[in-house]
Structures are given as C-alpha cells and as structure tokens.
PDB file of C-alpha atoms and ligand atoms in Angstrom:
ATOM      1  CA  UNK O   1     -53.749  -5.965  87.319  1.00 35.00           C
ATOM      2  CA  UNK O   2     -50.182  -6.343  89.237  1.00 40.00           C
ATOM      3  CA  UNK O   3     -49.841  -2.753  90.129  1.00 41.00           C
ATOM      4  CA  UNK O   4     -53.056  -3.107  92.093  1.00 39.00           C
ATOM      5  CA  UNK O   5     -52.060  -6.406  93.673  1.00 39.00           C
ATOM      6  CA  UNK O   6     -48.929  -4.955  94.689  1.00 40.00           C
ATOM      7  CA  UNK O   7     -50.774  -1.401  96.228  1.00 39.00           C
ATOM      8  CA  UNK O   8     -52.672  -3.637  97.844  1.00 40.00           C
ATOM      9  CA  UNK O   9     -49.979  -5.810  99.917  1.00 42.00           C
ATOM     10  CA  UNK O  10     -48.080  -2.916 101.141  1.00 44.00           C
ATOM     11  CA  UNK O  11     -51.191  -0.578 101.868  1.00 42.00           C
ATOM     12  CA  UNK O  12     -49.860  -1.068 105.585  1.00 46.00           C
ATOM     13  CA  UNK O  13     -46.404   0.717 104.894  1.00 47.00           C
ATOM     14  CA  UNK O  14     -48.025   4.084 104.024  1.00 48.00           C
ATOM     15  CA  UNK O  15     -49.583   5.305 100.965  1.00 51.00           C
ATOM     16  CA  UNK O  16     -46.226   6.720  99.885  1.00 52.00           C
ATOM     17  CA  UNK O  17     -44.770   4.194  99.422  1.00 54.00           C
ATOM     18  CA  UNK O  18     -47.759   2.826  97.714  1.00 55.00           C
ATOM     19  CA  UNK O  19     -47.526   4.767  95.180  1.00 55.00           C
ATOM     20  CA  UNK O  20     -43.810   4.724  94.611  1.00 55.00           C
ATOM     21  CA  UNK O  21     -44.674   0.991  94.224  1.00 56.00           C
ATOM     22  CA  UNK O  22     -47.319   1.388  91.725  1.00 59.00           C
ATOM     23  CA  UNK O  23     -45.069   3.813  89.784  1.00 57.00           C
ATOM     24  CA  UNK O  24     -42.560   1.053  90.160  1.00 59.00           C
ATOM     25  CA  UNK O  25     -44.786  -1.274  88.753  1.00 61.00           C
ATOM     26  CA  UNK O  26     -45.781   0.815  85.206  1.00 69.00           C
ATOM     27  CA  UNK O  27     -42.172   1.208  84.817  1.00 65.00           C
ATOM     28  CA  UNK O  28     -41.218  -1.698  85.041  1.00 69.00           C
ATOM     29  CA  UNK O  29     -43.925  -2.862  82.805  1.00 73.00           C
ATOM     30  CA  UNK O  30     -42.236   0.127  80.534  1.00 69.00           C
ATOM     31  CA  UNK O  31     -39.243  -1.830  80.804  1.00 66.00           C
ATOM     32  CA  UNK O  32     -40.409  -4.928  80.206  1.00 71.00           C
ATOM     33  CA  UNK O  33     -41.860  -3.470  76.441  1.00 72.00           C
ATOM     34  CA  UNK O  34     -38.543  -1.961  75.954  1.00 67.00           C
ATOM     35  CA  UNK O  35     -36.935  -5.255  76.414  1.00 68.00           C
ATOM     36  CA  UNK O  36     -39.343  -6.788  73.914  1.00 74.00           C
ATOM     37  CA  UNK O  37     -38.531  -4.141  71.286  1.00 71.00           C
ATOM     38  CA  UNK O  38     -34.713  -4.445  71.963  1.00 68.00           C
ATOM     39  CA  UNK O  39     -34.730  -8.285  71.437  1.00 72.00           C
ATOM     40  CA  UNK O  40     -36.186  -7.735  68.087  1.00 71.00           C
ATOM     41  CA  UNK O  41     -34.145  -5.039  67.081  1.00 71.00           C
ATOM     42  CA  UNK O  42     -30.919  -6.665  68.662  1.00 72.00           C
ATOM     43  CA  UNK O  43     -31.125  -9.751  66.504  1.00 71.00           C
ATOM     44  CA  UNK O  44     -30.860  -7.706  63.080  1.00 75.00           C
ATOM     45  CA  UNK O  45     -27.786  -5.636  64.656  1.00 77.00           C
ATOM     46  CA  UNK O  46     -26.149  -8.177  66.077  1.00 84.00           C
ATOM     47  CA  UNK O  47     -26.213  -9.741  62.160  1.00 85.00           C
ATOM     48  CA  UNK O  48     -23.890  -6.849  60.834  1.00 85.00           C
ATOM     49  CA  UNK O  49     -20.922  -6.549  62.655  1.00 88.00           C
ATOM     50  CA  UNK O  50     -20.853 -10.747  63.178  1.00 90.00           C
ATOM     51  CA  UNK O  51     -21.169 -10.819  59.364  1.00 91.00           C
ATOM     52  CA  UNK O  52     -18.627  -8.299  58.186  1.00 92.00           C
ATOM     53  CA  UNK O  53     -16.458  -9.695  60.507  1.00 94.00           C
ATOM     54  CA  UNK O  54     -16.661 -13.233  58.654  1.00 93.00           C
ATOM     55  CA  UNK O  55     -16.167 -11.407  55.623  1.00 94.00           C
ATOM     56  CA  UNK O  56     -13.159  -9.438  56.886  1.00 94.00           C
ATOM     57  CA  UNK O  57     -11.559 -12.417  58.031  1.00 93.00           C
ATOM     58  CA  UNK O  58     -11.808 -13.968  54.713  1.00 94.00           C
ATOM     59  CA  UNK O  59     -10.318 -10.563  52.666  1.00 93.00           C
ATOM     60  CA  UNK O  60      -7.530 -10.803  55.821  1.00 94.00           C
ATOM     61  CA  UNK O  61      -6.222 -14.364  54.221  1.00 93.00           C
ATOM     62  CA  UNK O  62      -6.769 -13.485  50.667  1.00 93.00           C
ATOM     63  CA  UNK O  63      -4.348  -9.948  50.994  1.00 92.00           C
ATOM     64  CA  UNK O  64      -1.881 -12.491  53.312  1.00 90.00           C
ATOM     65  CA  UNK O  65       1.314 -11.293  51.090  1.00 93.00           C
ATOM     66  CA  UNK O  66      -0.265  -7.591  51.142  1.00 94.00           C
ATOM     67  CA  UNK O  67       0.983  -5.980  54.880  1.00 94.00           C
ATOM     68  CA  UNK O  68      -0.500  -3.074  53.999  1.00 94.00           C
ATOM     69  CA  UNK O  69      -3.843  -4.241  53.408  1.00 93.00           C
ATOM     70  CA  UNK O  70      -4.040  -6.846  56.465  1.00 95.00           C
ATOM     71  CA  UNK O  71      -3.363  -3.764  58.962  1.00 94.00           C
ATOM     72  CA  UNK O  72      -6.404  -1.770  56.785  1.00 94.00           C
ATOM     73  CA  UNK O  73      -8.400  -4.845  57.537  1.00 94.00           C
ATOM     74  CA  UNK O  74      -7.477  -5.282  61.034  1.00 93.00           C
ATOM     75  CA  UNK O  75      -8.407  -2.390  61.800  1.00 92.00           C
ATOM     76  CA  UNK O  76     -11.849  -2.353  60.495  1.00 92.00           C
ATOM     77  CA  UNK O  77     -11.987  -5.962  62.209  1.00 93.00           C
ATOM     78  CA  UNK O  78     -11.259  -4.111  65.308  1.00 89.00           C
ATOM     79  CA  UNK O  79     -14.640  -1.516  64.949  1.00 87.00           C
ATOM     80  CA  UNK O  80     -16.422  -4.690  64.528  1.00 90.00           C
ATOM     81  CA  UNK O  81     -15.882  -6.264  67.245  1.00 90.00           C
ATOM     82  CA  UNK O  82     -16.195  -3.419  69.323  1.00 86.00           C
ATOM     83  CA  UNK O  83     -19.589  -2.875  68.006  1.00 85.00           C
ATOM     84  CA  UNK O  84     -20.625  -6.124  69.131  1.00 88.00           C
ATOM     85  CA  UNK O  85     -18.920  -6.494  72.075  1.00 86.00           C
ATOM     86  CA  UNK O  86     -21.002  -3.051  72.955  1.00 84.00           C
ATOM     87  CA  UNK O  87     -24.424  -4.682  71.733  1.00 83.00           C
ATOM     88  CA  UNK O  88     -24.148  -7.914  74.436  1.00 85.00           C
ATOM     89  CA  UNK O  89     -23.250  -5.410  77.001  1.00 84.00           C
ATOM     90  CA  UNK O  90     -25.848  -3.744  76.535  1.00 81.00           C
ATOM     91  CA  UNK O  91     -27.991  -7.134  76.836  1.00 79.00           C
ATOM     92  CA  UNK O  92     -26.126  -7.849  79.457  1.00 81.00           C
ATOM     93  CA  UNK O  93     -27.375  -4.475  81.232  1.00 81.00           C
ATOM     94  CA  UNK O  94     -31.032  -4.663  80.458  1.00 77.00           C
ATOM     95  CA  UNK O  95     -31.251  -8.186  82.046  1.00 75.00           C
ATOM     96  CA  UNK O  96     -29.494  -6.836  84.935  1.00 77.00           C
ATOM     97  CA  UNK O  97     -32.207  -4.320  84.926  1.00 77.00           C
ATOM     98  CA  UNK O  98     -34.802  -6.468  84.328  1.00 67.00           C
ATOM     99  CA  UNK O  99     -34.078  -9.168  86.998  1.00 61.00           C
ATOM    100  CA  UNK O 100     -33.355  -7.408  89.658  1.00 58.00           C
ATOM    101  CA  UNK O 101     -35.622  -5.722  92.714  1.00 64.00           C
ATOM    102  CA  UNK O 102     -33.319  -2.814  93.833  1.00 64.00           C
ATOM    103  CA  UNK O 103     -35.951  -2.248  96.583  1.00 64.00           C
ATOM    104  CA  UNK O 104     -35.536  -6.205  97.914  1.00 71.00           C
ATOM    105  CA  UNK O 105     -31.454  -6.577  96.685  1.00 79.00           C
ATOM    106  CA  UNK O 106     -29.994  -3.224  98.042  1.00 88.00           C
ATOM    107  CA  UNK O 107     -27.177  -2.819  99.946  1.00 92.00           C
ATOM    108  CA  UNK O 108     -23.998  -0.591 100.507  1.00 95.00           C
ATOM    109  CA  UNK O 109     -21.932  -0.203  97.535  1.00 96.00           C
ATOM    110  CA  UNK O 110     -18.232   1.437  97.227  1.00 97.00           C
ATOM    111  CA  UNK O 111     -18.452   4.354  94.484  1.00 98.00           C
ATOM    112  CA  UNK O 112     -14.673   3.533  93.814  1.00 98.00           C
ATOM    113  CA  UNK O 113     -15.717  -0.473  92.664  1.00 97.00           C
ATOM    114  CA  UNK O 114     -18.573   0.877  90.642  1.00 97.00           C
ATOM    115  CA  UNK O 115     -16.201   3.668  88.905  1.00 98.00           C
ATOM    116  CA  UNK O 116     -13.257   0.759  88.533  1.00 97.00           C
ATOM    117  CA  UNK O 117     -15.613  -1.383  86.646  1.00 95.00           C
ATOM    118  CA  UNK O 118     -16.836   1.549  84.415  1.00 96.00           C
ATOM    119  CA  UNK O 119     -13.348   2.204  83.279  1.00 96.00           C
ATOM    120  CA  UNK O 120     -12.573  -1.627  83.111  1.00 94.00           C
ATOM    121  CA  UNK O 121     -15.578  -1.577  80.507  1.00 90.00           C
ATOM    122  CA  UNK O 122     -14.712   1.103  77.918  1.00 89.00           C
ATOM    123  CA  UNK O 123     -10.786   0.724  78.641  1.00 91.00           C
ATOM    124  CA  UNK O 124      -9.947  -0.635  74.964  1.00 88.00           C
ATOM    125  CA  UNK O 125     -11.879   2.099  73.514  1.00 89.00           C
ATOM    126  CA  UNK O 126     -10.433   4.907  75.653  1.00 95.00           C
ATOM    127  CA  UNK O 127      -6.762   3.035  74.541  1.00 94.00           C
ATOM    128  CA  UNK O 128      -7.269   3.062  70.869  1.00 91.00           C
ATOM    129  CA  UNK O 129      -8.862   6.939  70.886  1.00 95.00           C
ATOM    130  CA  UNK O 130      -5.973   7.916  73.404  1.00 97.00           C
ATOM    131  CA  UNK O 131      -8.602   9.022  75.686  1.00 98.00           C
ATOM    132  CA  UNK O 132      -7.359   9.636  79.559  1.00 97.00           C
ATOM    133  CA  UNK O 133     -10.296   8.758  82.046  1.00 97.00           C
ATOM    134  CA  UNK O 134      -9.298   9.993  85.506  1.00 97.00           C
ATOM    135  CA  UNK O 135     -11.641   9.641  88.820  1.00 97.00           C
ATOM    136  CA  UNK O 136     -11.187  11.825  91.660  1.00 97.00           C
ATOM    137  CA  UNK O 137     -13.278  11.902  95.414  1.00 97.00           C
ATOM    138  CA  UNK O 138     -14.496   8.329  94.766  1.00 96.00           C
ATOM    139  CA  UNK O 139     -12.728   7.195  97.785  1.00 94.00           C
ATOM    140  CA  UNK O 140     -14.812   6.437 100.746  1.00 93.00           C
ATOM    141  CA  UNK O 141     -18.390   7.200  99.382  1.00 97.00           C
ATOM    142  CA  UNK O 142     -20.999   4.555  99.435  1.00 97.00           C
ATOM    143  CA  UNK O 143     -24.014   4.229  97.619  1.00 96.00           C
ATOM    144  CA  UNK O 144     -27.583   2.519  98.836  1.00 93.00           C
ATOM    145  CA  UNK O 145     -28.504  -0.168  95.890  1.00 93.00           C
ATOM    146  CA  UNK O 146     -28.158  -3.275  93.690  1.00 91.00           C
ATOM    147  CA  UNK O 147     -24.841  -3.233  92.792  1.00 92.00           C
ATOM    148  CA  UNK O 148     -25.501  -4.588  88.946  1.00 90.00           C
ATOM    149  CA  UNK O 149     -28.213  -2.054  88.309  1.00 92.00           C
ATOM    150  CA  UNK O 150     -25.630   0.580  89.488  1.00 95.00           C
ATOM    151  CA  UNK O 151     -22.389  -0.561  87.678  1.00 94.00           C
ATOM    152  CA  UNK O 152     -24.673  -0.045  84.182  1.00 92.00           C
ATOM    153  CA  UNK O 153     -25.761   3.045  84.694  1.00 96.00           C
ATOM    154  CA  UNK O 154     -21.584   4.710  85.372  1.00 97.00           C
ATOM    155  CA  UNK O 155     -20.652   1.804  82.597  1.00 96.00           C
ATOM    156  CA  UNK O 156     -23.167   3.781  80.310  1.00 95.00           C
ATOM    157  CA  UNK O 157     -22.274   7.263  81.402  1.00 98.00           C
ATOM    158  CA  UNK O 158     -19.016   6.616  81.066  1.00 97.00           C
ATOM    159  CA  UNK O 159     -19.264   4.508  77.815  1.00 95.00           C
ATOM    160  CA  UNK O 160     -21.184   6.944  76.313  1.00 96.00           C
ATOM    161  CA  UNK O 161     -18.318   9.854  77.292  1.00 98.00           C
ATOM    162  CA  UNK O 162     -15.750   7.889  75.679  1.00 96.00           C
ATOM    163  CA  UNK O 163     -17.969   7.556  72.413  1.00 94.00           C
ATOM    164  CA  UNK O 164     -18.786  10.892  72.123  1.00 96.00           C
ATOM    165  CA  UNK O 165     -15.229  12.550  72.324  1.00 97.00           C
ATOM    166  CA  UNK O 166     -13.152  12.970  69.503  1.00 97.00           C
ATOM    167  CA  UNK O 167      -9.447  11.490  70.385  1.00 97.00           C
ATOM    168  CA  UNK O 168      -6.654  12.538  72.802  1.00 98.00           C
ATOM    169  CA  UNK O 169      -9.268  14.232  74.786  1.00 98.00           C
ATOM    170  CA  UNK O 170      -9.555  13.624  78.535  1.00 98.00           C
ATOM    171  CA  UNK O 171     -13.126  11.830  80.816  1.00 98.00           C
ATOM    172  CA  UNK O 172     -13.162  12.976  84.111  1.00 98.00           C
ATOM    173  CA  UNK O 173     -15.312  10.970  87.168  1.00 98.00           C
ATOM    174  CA  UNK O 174     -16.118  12.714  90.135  1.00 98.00           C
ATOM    175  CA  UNK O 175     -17.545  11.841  93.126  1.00 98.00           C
ATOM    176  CA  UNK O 176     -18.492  14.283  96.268  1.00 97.00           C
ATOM    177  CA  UNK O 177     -21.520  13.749  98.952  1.00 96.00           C
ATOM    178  CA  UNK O 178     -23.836  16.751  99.722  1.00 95.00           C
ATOM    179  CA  UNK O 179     -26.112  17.098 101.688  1.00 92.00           C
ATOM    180  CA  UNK O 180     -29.892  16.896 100.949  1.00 88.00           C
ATOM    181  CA  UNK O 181     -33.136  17.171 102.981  1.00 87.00           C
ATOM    182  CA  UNK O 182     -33.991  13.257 103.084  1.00 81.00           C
ATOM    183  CA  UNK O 183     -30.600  12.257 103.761  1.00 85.00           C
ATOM    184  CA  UNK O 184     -26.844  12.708 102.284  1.00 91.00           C
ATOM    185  CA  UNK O 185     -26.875  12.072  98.371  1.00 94.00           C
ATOM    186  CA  UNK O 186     -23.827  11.020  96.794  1.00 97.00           C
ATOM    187  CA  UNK O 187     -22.733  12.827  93.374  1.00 98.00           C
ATOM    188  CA  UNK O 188     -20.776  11.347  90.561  1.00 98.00           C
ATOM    189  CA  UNK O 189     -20.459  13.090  87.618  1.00 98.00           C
ATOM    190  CA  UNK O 190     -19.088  12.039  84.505  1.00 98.00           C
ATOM    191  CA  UNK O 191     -17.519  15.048  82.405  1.00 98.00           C
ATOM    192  CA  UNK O 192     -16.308  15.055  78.752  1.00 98.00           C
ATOM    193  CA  UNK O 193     -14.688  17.472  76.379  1.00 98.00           C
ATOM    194  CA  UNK O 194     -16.700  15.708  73.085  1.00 97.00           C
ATOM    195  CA  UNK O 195     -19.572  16.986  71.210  1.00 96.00           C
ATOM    196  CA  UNK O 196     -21.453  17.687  73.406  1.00 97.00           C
ATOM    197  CA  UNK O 197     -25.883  18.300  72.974  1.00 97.00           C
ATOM    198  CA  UNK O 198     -27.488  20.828  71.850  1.00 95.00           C
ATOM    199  CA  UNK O 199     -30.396  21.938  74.317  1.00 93.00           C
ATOM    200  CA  UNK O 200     -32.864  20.861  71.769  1.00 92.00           C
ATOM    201  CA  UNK O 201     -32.112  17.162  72.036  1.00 94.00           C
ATOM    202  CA  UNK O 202     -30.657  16.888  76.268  1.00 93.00           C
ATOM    203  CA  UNK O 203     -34.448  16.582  76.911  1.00 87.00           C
ATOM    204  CA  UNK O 204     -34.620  13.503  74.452  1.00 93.00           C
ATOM    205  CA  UNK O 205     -31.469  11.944  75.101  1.00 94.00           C
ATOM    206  CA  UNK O 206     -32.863  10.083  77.814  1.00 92.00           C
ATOM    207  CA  UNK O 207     -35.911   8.620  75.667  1.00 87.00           C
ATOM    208  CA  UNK O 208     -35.545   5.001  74.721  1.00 78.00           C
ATOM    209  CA  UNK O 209     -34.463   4.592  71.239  1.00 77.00           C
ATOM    210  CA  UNK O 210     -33.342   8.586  70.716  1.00 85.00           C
ATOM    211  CA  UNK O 211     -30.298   9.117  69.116  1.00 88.00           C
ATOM    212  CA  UNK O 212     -29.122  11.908  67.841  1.00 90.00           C
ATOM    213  CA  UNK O 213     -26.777  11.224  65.131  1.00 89.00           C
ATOM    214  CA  UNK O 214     -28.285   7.453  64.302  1.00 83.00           C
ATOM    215  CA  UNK O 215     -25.503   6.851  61.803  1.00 81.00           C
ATOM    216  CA  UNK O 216     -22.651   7.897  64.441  1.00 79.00           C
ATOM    217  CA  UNK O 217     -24.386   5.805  67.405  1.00 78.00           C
ATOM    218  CA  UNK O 218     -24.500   3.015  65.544  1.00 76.00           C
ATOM    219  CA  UNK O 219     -21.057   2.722  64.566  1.00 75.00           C
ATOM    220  CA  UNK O 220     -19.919   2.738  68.203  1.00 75.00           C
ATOM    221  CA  UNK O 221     -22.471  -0.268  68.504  1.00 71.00           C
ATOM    222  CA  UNK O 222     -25.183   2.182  69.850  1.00 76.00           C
ATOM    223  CA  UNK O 223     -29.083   1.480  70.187  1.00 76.00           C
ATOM    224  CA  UNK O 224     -30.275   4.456  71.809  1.00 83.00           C
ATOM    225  CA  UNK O 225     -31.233   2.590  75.271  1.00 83.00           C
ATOM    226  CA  UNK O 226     -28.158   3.383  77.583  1.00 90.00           C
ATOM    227  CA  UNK O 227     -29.429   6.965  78.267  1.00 93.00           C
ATOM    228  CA  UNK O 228     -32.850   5.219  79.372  1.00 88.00           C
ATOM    229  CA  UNK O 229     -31.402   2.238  80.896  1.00 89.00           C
ATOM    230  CA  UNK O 230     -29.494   5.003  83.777  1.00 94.00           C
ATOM    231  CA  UNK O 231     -32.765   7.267  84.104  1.00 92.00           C
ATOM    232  CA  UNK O 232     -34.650   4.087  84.986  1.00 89.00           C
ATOM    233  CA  UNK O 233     -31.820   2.804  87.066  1.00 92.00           C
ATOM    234  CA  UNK O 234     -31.573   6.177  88.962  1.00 94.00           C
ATOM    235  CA  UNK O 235     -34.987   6.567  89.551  1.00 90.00           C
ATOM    236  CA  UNK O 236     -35.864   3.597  90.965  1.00 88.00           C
ATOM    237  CA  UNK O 237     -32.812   3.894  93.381  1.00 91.00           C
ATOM    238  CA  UNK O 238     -34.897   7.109  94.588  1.00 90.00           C
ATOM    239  CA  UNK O 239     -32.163   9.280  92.423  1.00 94.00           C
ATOM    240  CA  UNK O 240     -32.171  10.688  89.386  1.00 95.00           C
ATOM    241  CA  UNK O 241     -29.689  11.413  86.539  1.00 97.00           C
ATOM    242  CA  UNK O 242     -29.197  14.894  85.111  1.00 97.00           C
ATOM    243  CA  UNK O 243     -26.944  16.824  81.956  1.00 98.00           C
ATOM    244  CA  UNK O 244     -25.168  20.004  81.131  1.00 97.00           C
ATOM    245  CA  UNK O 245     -23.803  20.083  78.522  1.00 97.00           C
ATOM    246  CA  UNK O 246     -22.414  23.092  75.138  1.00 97.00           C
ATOM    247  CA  UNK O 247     -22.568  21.732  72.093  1.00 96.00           C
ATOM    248  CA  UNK O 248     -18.604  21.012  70.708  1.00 95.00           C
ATOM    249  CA  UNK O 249     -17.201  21.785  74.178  1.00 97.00           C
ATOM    250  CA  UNK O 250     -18.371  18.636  76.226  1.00 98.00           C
ATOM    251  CA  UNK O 251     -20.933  16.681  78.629  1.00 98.00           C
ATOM    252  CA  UNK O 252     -21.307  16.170  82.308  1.00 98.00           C
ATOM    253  CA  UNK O 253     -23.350  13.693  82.817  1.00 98.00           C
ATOM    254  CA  UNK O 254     -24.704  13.525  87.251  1.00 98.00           C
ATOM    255  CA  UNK O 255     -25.716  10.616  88.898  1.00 98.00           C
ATOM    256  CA  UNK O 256     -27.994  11.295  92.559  1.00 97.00           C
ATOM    257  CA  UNK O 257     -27.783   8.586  94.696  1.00 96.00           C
ATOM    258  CA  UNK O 258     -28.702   8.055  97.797  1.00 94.00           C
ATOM    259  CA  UNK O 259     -26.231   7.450 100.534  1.00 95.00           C
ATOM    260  CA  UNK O 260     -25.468   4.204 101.872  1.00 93.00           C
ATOM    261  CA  UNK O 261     -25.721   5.113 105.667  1.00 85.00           C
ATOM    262  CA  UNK O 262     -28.793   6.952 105.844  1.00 76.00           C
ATOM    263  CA  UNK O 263     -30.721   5.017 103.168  1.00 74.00           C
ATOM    264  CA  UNK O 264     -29.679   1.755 105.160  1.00 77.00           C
ATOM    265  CA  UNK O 265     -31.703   3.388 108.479  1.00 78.00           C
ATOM    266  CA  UNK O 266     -34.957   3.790 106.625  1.00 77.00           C
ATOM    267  CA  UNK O 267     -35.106   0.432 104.872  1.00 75.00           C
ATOM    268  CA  UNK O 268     -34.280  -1.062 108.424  1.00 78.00           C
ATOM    269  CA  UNK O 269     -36.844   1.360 109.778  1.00 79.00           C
ATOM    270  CA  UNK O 270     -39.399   0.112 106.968  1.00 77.00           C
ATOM    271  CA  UNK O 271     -38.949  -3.175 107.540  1.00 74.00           C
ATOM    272  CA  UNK O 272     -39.158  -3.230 111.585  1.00 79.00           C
ATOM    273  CA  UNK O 273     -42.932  -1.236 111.020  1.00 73.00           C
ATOM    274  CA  UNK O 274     -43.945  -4.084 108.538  1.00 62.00           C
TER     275      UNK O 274
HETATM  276  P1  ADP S 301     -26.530   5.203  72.382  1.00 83.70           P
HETATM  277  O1  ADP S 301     -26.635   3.708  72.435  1.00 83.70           O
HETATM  278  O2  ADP S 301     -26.916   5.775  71.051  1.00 83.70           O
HETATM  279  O3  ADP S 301     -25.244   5.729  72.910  1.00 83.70           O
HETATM  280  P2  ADP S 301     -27.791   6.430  74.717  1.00 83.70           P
HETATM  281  O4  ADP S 301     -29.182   6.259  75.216  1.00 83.70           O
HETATM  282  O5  ADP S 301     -26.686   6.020  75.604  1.00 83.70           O
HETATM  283  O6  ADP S 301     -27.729   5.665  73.337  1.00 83.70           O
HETATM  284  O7  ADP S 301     -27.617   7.941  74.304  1.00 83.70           O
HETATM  285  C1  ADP S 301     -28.591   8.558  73.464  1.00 83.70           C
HETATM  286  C2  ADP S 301     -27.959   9.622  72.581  1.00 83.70           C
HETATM  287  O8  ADP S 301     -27.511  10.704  73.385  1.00 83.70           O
HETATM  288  C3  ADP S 301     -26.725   9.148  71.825  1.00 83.70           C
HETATM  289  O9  ADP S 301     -27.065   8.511  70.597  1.00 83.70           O
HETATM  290  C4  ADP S 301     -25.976  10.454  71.610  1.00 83.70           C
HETATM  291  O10 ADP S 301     -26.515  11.105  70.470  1.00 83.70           O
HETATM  292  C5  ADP S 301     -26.341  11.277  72.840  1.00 83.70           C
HETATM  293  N1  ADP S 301     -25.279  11.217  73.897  1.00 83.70           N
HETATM  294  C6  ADP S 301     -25.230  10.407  74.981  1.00 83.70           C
HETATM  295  N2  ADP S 301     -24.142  10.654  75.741  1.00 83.70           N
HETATM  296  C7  ADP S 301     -23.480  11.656  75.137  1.00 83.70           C
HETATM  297  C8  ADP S 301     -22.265  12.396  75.436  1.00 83.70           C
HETATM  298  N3  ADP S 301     -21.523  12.124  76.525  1.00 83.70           N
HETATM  299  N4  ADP S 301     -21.898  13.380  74.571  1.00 83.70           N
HETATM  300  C9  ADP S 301     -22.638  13.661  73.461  1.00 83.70           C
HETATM  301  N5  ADP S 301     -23.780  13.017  73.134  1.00 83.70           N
HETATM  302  C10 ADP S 301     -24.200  12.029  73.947  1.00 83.70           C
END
C-alpha cells in the first residue's frame, strides 16, 4: 500500500530512514482512524454543553429579578462554555496534526512563543481556579519542527496541568538544553502540584481515548486524545514525551525535542545527498 510506495521513493536516503518513514506512515494511518473515531464521538459531545447552554440562557431570563440565581447560572454557563471551547481546540489540534508533514514543514521554533501560546490557551481557566503558571529558562532555546504540531502538544501539557490541579495551586514550565548523543535536545517540562497518577494508569495515559476519571475529564471538556495527540507529536519530531508523577502531590509532564541548530545540519545534510 502507501507505506511501501513511500519505502520505496526514499530507498536512496538509507534504510533508516526508510523505516522511520514506514513507521511514519502506520502512524499516521493510526492517526487518521483516531480522527475518524473522534469526529463521531465529537458530534454527540459537542451536543451537551451547546444544549445546556441554550437552556441556561433561557433559566438566566426567567430568574431576571432573582440576582442570586442569575450569578448560580452564570456560572454554570461559564463551565459550559469552557467545555466547548476545549472540544474545538482540540479539533483544532488534530487537524493541525493531521495536515501537516513535520518532516517537509520544519523549521526553527522559539520555546518562549510556543510556551506564550500555551499559557494564552488555558489563561481563563488558570484565572477562574487562581492557578499561577510561571515559565522559567525558555529564553533563547529553539526547537527543530512544525510550529502548529508543537504549540498542541505544550497547549495540551499545559492544559491538562491546569485541569488536573485543584485551585490556588501553582504550573511551572521549564525549559533547559542537554546534551545528547545525536545532537543537543531541548527539555521543557511542565510540573503541577494536582492529582497527580498513580503508576498503574502513567503507562495508559498516553493511549487514545484513556481517561482515568471519565466523569472528571469530561467536565473539563476532556476526550482522552490530548495525551496521544503530544506522544504522536513528539515522536514524529524524533522526541518523545515522558511522566513522573505521586499520586495527590503532582505531575511533570517532559517534552524531548530536538534542537533547532543541530537538527537544521542534518535535514540540510539529507537533502544535499538526495
Ligand atoms: P483528557 O482529554 O481526558 O484530558 P488526555 O489524553 O490529555 O485526555 O489525558 C488522559 C488522562 O490522563 C486524563 O483523562 C487524566 O486522567 C490523566 N492526566 C493527564 N494529565 C494529567 C495531569 N497533569 N495530572 C493528572 N492526571 C492527568
């Protein structure tokens, strides 16, 4: 099928990269089913929250006279648009993921935009839960990649961090470059002081679909696909995403990236011995 059409137009590169290509190609087929499922499921939860909020709206004009009861309603009015603004993000990301070659669209990207835009993304919900989110060592670092498929893998991390802590708690994002043996990787880890995983589930957290508190996901406007969406993300980039984590003490979430200088030199390199 494609995989084998693919192996077989860049059997000149090396068969390395052959078969990070092929791999690319079953994942992204994995992807592609994902997508598929998520449509259908999106539709039904997309239904609730627009739903109650018509209905909320309505109760809001009936209890006019009843101040009391229009900040009650508000308020739930509030969760439900959160929920959905959270559910076309998350479209949003998965065509970004779906579209995009990081292999043929990479290029230099500042860790500094990619953590502003994460904290741009979950900044109402950090307001209302009186959550702090603070970066440090983002300055100067540069990652090798699309620049979409990047900016929703932090926006999940850090979405996810926000979700998971209980108020007035405090998300830290760090970044720091160390060095590897193919090259510098750059480091950005996302730390929270929520409820942490137990070590049962941190292998299944990055499954498509797994949740593990369905009921508590969902009301944050959760599907169970941002943990996969960044392990796909990060992989493809050549990365890869790991978690610590004690359960009702907090997260860190780590992000492996390659760096932009040295991964720049071998995709030049690449393309000069095609
Ligand atoms: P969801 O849309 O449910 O947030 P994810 O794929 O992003 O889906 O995460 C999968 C599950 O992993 C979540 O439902 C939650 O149970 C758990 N999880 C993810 N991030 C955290 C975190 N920072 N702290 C605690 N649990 C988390």
């Amino acid at each position: 099928g494609d995989a084998l059409a693919v192996s077989a137009r860049v059997a000149p590169l090396g068969s390395r990269l052959v078969l990070v290509l092929v791999e690319d190609m079953t994942e992204a087929r994995r992807i592609e089913a994902v997508r598929r499922d998520f449509v259908a499921n999106v539709s039904h939860e997309l239904k609730t929250p627009a739903g109650a909020l018509s209905l909320l709206s309505e109760t809001v004009i009936d209890a006019a006279d009843d101040p009391e009861a229009v900040v009650r309603f508000a308020g739930r009015m509030q969760n439900e648009a959160t929920r959905l603004t959270s559910l076309v993000q998350e479209l949003i990301d998965l065509s970004r993921v779906q579209n995009d070659d990081p292999l043929e669209d990479s290029e230099a990207v500042a860790v500094a935009g990619l953590v502003d835009e994460a904290i741009d993304r979950c900044s109402q919900t950090a307001s209302n839960k009186q959550i702090t989110l603070a970066a440090a060592g983002t300055e100067d670092l540069h990652v090798w990649g699309n620049r979409g498929q990047l900016a929703a893998a932090l926006g999940n991390l850090v979405e996810n961090a926000v979700n998971y802590s209980p108020a007035r708690t405090r998300v830290g994002i760090a970044g720091r470059r160390t060095p590897a043996p193919g090259g510098d990787l750059i480091e950005i880890a996302v730390t929270d002081q929520g409820i942490g995983i137990s070590s049962m589930d941190k292998e299944r957290v990055f499954e498509r679909f797994y949740r593990v508190d369905p009921a508590r996901s969902r009301a944050t406007g959760g599907t169970g696909l941002g943990l996969a969406i960044v392990k796909h993300v990060a992989a493809s980039h050549g990365g890869e995403v790991t978690v610590w984590s004690v359960e009702g003490e907090g997260s860190t979430f780590t992000l492996r990236l390659p760096e932009a200088g040295r991964a720049r030199e071998k995709a030049e390199a690449n393309r000069r011995g095609r």
